[in-house]
């Protein structure tokens, strides 16, 4: 079985500050990990994904995440927050053995203070 | 890039009626489509996985007779909520992948807000 845990249902940072959204995973097989962003009443947009290649993954909009097997983590970061980054962020996991089903974390709402 | 169109974006229906939600892949052939349900301020819960030409595989606890899924072509999957009740009110999102989603990626529709009154 696979699962992801997102620490912190709500994170608030000042504009220009570092964004750090935490995600820990559990998987008995090599995981594939994703970060998605969701704006109100919209679907999900892929920010980045880890597929067993480079452990540091760069995504869109200046986001990046690092896969750390020893810590079973896949935290999302961005050096400088913009107001437009305010949204809901979901960490997700899947694997070849899971029939490509994606399991989502509970989500983290990111707020940006002016 | 890959685009998935979901329609309608919102719908209000009376209790006891049925509602159909469409999910179309516009520029690729979606061999697999997924249907999710999202309650307010909560995560996405996978309801079912559908492969073109096959019966959908439902997750545990999801009523097959209530949530009818049809994936008749490589570009279209539909979710029909039958005899809808207020507790079925939710945000429904579809996702599609071309072949192996791990390599080709998963593309999400924009979601459908269903309100049953």
mmCIF file of C-alpha atoms in Angstrom:
data_model
loop_
_atom_site.group_PDB
_atom_site.id
_atom_site.type_symbol
_atom_site.label_atom_id
_atom_site.label_comp_id
_atom_site.label_asym_id
_atom_site.label_seq_id
_atom_site.Cartn_x
_atom_site.Cartn_y
_atom_site.Cartn_z
ATOM 1 C CA UNK A 1 0.000 0.000 0.000
ATOM 2 C CA UNK A 2 1.076 3.538 -0.658
ATOM 3 C CA UNK A 3 0.287 6.765 1.102
ATOM 4 C CA UNK A 4 1.464 10.337 1.430
ATOM 5 C CA UNK A 5 1.273 12.616 4.418
ATOM 6 C CA UNK A 6 1.337 16.360 4.034
ATOM 7 C CA UNK A 7 2.412 18.120 7.189
ATOM 8 C CA UNK A 8 0.451 21.294 7.763
ATOM 9 C CA UNK A 9 -2.961 21.850 6.263
ATOM 10 C CA UNK A 10 -2.257 25.567 5.990
ATOM 11 C CA UNK A 11 0.993 27.406 5.420
ATOM 12 C CA UNK A 12 1.263 31.186 5.326
ATOM 13 C CA UNK A 13 4.359 33.045 4.138
ATOM 14 C CA UNK A 14 5.173 36.620 3.236
ATOM 15 C CA UNK A 15 5.600 37.634 -0.369
ATOM 16 C CA UNK A 16 9.234 37.105 -1.304
ATOM 17 C CA UNK A 17 9.833 34.566 1.439
ATOM 18 C CA UNK A 18 10.813 30.930 1.044
ATOM 19 C CA UNK A 19 7.995 28.482 0.460
ATOM 20 C CA UNK A 20 8.361 25.024 1.999
ATOM 21 C CA UNK A 21 5.555 22.486 1.774
ATOM 22 C CA UNK A 22 6.251 19.154 3.396
ATOM 23 C CA UNK A 23 5.366 15.713 2.081
ATOM 24 C CA UNK A 24 6.358 12.308 3.395
ATOM 25 C CA UNK A 25 5.532 9.126 1.588
ATOM 26 C CA UNK A 26 5.118 5.471 2.416
ATOM 27 C CA UNK A 27 5.659 2.855 -0.256
ATOM 28 C CA UNK A 28 6.843 -0.742 -0.321
ATOM 29 C CA UNK A 29 7.928 -0.362 -3.953
ATOM 30 C CA UNK A 30 9.860 2.389 -5.715
ATOM 31 C CA UNK A 31 7.534 5.386 -5.744
ATOM 32 C CA UNK A 32 6.715 7.915 -8.361
ATOM 33 C CA UNK A 33 5.904 11.226 -6.686
ATOM 34 C CA UNK A 34 4.057 14.295 -7.843
ATOM 35 C CA UNK A 35 3.170 17.772 -6.712
ATOM 36 C CA UNK A 36 -0.014 19.300 -8.075
ATOM 37 C CA UNK A 37 -1.527 22.761 -7.590
ATOM 38 C CA UNK A 38 -5.240 23.489 -7.522
ATOM 39 C CA UNK A 39 -6.828 26.902 -7.784
ATOM 40 C CA UNK A 40 -10.400 27.383 -6.500
ATOM 41 C CA UNK A 41 -13.013 25.458 -8.463
ATOM 42 C CA UNK A 42 -10.464 24.184 -10.924
ATOM 43 C CA UNK A 43 -8.753 20.923 -11.726
ATOM 44 C CA UNK A 44 -5.195 20.047 -10.891
ATOM 45 C CA UNK A 45 -2.086 21.273 -12.632
ATOM 46 C CA UNK A 46 1.131 19.299 -12.467
ATOM 47 C CA UNK A 47 3.997 21.238 -10.904
ATOM 48 C CA UNK A 48 6.621 18.517 -11.068
ATOM 49 C CA UNK A 49 7.180 14.794 -10.807
ATOM 50 C CA UNK A 50 9.848 12.385 -9.637
ATOM 51 C CA UNK A 51 10.233 9.235 -11.711
ATOM 52 C CA UNK A 52 13.440 7.675 -10.363
ATOM 53 C CA UNK A 53 15.797 9.863 -12.349
ATOM 54 C CA UNK A 54 17.368 12.927 -10.744
ATOM 55 C CA UNK A 55 16.499 13.335 -7.078
ATOM 56 C CA UNK A 56 16.231 17.110 -7.401
ATOM 57 C CA UNK A 57 13.294 17.860 -9.620
ATOM 58 C CA UNK A 58 12.592 21.267 -11.080
ATOM 59 C CA UNK A 59 9.075 22.187 -12.033
ATOM 60 C CA UNK A 60 7.052 25.060 -13.358
ATOM 61 C CA UNK A 61 6.676 28.491 -11.774
ATOM 62 C CA UNK A 62 10.026 28.238 -9.981
ATOM 63 C CA UNK A 63 9.101 25.272 -7.795
ATOM 64 C CA UNK A 64 11.384 22.361 -7.089
ATOM 65 C CA UNK A 65 11.351 19.276 -4.907
ATOM 66 C CA UNK A 66 13.977 16.874 -3.657
ATOM 67 C CA UNK A 67 13.436 13.161 -3.299
ATOM 68 C CA UNK A 68 15.127 11.869 -0.145
ATOM 69 C CA UNK A 69 14.764 8.134 0.201
ATOM 70 C CA UNK A 70 16.419 8.014 3.626
ATOM 71 C CA UNK A 71 13.835 10.453 4.950
ATOM 72 C CA UNK A 72 10.960 9.218 2.759
ATOM 73 C CA UNK A 73 10.325 12.826 1.915
ATOM 74 C CA UNK A 74 9.524 14.885 -1.160
ATOM 75 C CA UNK A 75 9.229 18.454 0.069
ATOM 76 C CA UNK A 76 8.261 21.265 -2.285
ATOM 77 C CA UNK A 77 10.158 24.538 -2.214
ATOM 78 C CA UNK A 78 10.262 27.883 -3.935
ATOM 79 C CA UNK A 79 12.875 30.518 -3.079
ATOM 80 C CA UNK A 80 10.605 33.540 -3.312
ATOM 81 C CA UNK A 81 6.834 33.448 -2.953
ATOM 82 C CA UNK A 82 4.551 35.418 -5.247
ATOM 83 C CA UNK A 83 0.975 36.395 -4.548
ATOM 84 C CA UNK A 84 -0.087 34.206 -7.467
ATOM 85 C CA UNK A 85 1.253 31.143 -5.634
ATOM 86 C CA UNK A 86 -1.703 31.207 -3.243
ATOM 87 C CA UNK A 87 -3.530 27.926 -3.888
ATOM 88 C CA UNK A 88 -4.008 24.372 -2.645
ATOM 89 C CA UNK A 89 -1.073 22.024 -3.147
ATOM 90 C CA UNK A 90 -1.289 18.261 -3.262
ATOM 91 C CA UNK A 91 1.468 15.709 -2.975
ATOM 92 C CA UNK A 92 0.716 12.376 -4.647
ATOM 93 C CA UNK A 93 2.273 8.949 -5.110
ATOM 94 C CA UNK A 94 1.933 6.047 -7.486
ATOM 95 C CA UNK A 95 4.017 3.152 -8.788
ATOM 96 C CA UNK A 96 4.136 0.600 -11.570
ATOM 97 C CA UNK A 97 2.570 -1.931 -9.252
ATOM 98 C CA UNK A 98 -0.424 0.240 -8.390
ATOM 99 C CA UNK A 99 -2.043 0.097 -11.834
ATOM 100 C CA UNK A 100 -1.100 3.756 -12.197
ATOM 101 C CA UNK A 101 -3.584 4.821 -9.533
ATOM 102 C CA UNK A 102 -2.510 8.060 -7.918
ATOM 103 C CA UNK A 103 -2.953 8.448 -4.176
ATOM 104 C CA UNK A 104 -3.220 12.036 -3.023
ATOM 105 C CA UNK A 105 -2.259 13.635 0.241
ATOM 106 C CA UNK A 106 -4.707 15.740 2.200
ATOM 107 C CA UNK A 107 -3.462 18.966 0.686
ATOM 108 C CA UNK A 108 -1.823 22.129 1.984
ATOM 109 C CA UNK A 109 -3.347 25.534 1.488
ATOM 110 C CA UNK A 110 -0.688 28.139 0.813
ATOM 111 C CA UNK A 111 -1.473 31.742 1.688
ATOM 112 C CA UNK A 112 0.779 34.646 0.747
ATOM 113 C CA UNK A 113 0.902 37.753 2.934
ATOM 114 C CA UNK A 114 1.600 41.080 1.190
ATOM 115 C CA UNK B 1 0.293 19.970 -24.242
ATOM 116 C CA UNK B 2 -2.349 17.413 -23.386
ATOM 117 C CA UNK B 3 -5.770 18.867 -22.665
ATOM 118 C CA UNK B 4 -8.746 17.278 -20.941
ATOM 119 C CA UNK B 5 -12.107 18.970 -21.247
ATOM 120 C CA UNK B 6 -14.682 18.302 -18.549
ATOM 121 C CA UNK B 7 -18.291 19.349 -18.962
ATOM 122 C CA UNK B 8 -20.319 20.785 -17.383
ATOM 123 C CA UNK B 9 -18.255 22.888 -15.025
ATOM 124 C CA UNK B 10 -21.176 23.153 -12.669
ATOM 125 C CA UNK B 11 -24.646 21.664 -12.456
ATOM 126 C CA UNK B 12 -27.597 21.930 -10.119
ATOM 127 C CA UNK B 13 -30.143 19.144 -10.147
ATOM 128 C CA UNK B 14 -33.149 18.058 -8.185
ATOM 129 C CA UNK B 15 -32.967 15.154 -5.808
ATOM 130 C CA UNK B 16 -33.848 11.893 -7.544
ATOM 131 C CA UNK B 17 -32.691 12.916 -11.004
ATOM 132 C CA UNK B 18 -29.578 11.716 -12.847
ATOM 133 C CA UNK B 19 -26.660 13.812 -13.994
ATOM 134 C CA UNK B 20 -24.061 12.996 -16.626
ATOM 135 C CA UNK B 21 -20.563 14.442 -16.570
ATOM 136 C CA UNK B 22 -18.331 14.190 -19.627
ATOM 137 C CA UNK B 23 -14.578 13.990 -19.780
ATOM 138 C CA UNK B 24 -12.882 14.349 -23.161
ATOM 139 C CA UNK B 25 -9.236 14.151 -24.119
ATOM 140 C CA UNK B 26 -8.864 16.751 -26.862
ATOM 141 C CA UNK B 27 -5.474 16.033 -28.373
ATOM 142 C CA UNK B 28 -4.537 12.536 -27.300
ATOM 143 C CA UNK B 29 -6.027 9.099 -26.938
ATOM 144 C CA UNK B 30 -6.797 8.354 -23.325
ATOM 145 C CA UNK B 31 -6.511 4.639 -22.758
ATOM 146 C CA UNK B 32 -7.146 5.137 -19.070
ATOM 147 C CA UNK B 33 -9.351 7.634 -17.313
ATOM 148 C CA UNK B 34 -9.812 8.184 -13.604
ATOM 149 C CA UNK B 35 -12.711 9.733 -11.734
ATOM 150 C CA UNK B 36 -12.206 11.510 -8.424
ATOM 151 C CA UNK B 37 -14.485 13.093 -5.890
ATOM 152 C CA UNK B 38 -13.407 16.012 -3.757
ATOM 153 C CA UNK B 39 -15.286 17.287 -0.729
ATOM 154 C CA UNK B 40 -14.787 20.901 0.399
ATOM 155 C CA UNK B 41 -11.330 21.526 1.789
ATOM 156 C CA UNK B 42 -10.414 17.867 1.393
ATOM 157 C CA UNK B 43 -8.249 15.808 -0.895
ATOM 158 C CA UNK B 44 -9.202 13.901 -4.015
ATOM 159 C CA UNK B 45 -10.615 10.458 -3.470
ATOM 160 C CA UNK B 46 -10.324 8.034 -6.357
ATOM 161 C CA UNK B 47 -13.722 6.635 -7.277
ATOM 162 C CA UNK B 48 -12.939 4.437 -10.253
ATOM 163 C CA UNK B 49 -10.526 3.668 -13.054
ATOM 164 C CA UNK B 50 -11.816 3.089 -16.550
ATOM 165 C CA UNK B 51 -10.073 1.635 -19.560
ATOM 166 C CA UNK B 52 -11.461 2.091 -23.037
ATOM 167 C CA UNK B 53 -13.815 -0.716 -23.946
ATOM 168 C CA UNK B 54 -13.743 -2.320 -20.509
ATOM 169 C CA UNK B 55 -15.836 -2.125 -17.405
ATOM 170 C CA UNK B 56 -14.659 0.375 -14.863
ATOM 171 C CA UNK B 57 -12.837 -0.744 -11.742
ATOM 172 C CA UNK B 58 -14.393 0.866 -8.705
ATOM 173 C CA UNK B 59 -12.673 1.634 -5.444
ATOM 174 C CA UNK B 60 -13.921 0.054 -2.282
ATOM 175 C CA UNK B 61 -17.001 1.781 -0.936
ATOM 176 C CA UNK B 62 -18.037 3.352 -4.235
ATOM 177 C CA UNK B 63 -21.471 2.245 -5.407
ATOM 178 C CA UNK B 64 -21.246 0.935 -8.951
ATOM 179 C CA UNK B 65 -24.968 1.273 -9.589
ATOM 180 C CA UNK B 66 -25.016 4.856 -8.408
ATOM 181 C CA UNK B 67 -21.941 6.106 -10.210
ATOM 182 C CA UNK B 68 -22.093 4.708 -13.725
ATOM 183 C CA UNK B 69 -18.918 5.069 -15.717
ATOM 184 C CA UNK B 70 -18.688 4.556 -19.449
ATOM 185 C CA UNK B 71 -15.469 4.718 -21.458
ATOM 186 C CA UNK B 72 -16.751 3.876 -24.912
ATOM 187 C CA UNK B 73 -14.033 5.591 -26.908
ATOM 188 C CA UNK B 74 -10.416 6.605 -26.532
ATOM 189 C CA UNK B 75 -11.382 10.236 -26.118
ATOM 190 C CA UNK B 76 -14.518 10.147 -23.997
ATOM 191 C CA UNK B 77 -15.488 8.889 -20.577
ATOM 192 C CA UNK B 78 -18.714 9.728 -18.792
ATOM 193 C CA UNK B 79 -19.758 9.588 -15.169
ATOM 194 C CA UNK B 80 -23.482 9.410 -14.493
ATOM 195 C CA UNK B 81 -24.709 10.053 -10.982
ATOM 196 C CA UNK B 82 -28.005 8.200 -10.833
ATOM 197 C CA UNK B 83 -30.862 9.160 -8.541
ATOM 198 C CA UNK B 84 -28.782 11.920 -7.071
ATOM 199 C CA UNK B 85 -29.260 12.988 -3.471
ATOM 200 C CA UNK B 86 -27.918 15.985 -1.561
ATOM 201 C CA UNK B 87 -25.096 13.888 -0.102
ATOM 202 C CA UNK B 88 -23.820 13.375 -3.645
ATOM 203 C CA UNK B 89 -23.111 17.078 -3.896
ATOM 204 C CA UNK B 90 -19.405 17.401 -4.447
ATOM 205 C CA UNK B 91 -16.653 18.405 -6.848
ATOM 206 C CA UNK B 92 -15.948 15.673 -9.390
ATOM 207 C CA UNK B 93 -12.687 15.635 -11.336
ATOM 208 C CA UNK B 94 -11.575 13.374 -14.149
ATOM 209 C CA UNK B 95 -8.039 12.550 -15.172
ATOM 210 C CA UNK B 96 -6.736 10.905 -18.306
ATOM 211 C CA UNK B 97 -3.509 9.269 -19.372
ATOM 212 C CA UNK B 98 -2.238 8.132 -22.732
ATOM 213 C CA UNK B 99 -1.017 4.618 -22.177
ATOM 214 C CA UNK B 100 1.307 4.408 -19.241
ATOM 215 C CA UNK B 101 0.565 7.449 -17.145
ATOM 216 C CA UNK B 102 3.923 7.243 -15.453
ATOM 217 C CA UNK B 103 5.688 8.082 -18.678
ATOM 218 C CA UNK B 104 3.016 10.017 -20.533
ATOM 219 C CA UNK B 105 1.648 11.817 -17.518
ATOM 220 C CA UNK B 106 -1.799 12.419 -16.118
ATOM 221 C CA UNK B 107 -3.922 15.330 -17.284
ATOM 222 C CA UNK B 108 -6.783 16.574 -15.157
ATOM 223 C CA UNK B 109 -10.052 18.125 -16.213
ATOM 224 C CA UNK B 110 -11.198 21.378 -14.669
ATOM 225 C CA UNK B 111 -13.790 19.650 -12.513
ATOM 226 C CA UNK B 112 -17.571 19.661 -12.165
ATOM 227 C CA UNK B 113 -19.335 21.186 -9.192
ATOM 228 C CA UNK B 114 -22.498 19.139 -8.571
ATOM 229 C CA UNK B 115 -25.167 20.518 -6.271
ATOM 230 C CA UNK B 116 -28.210 18.388 -5.561
ATOM 231 C CA UNK B 117 -31.185 20.250 -4.108
#
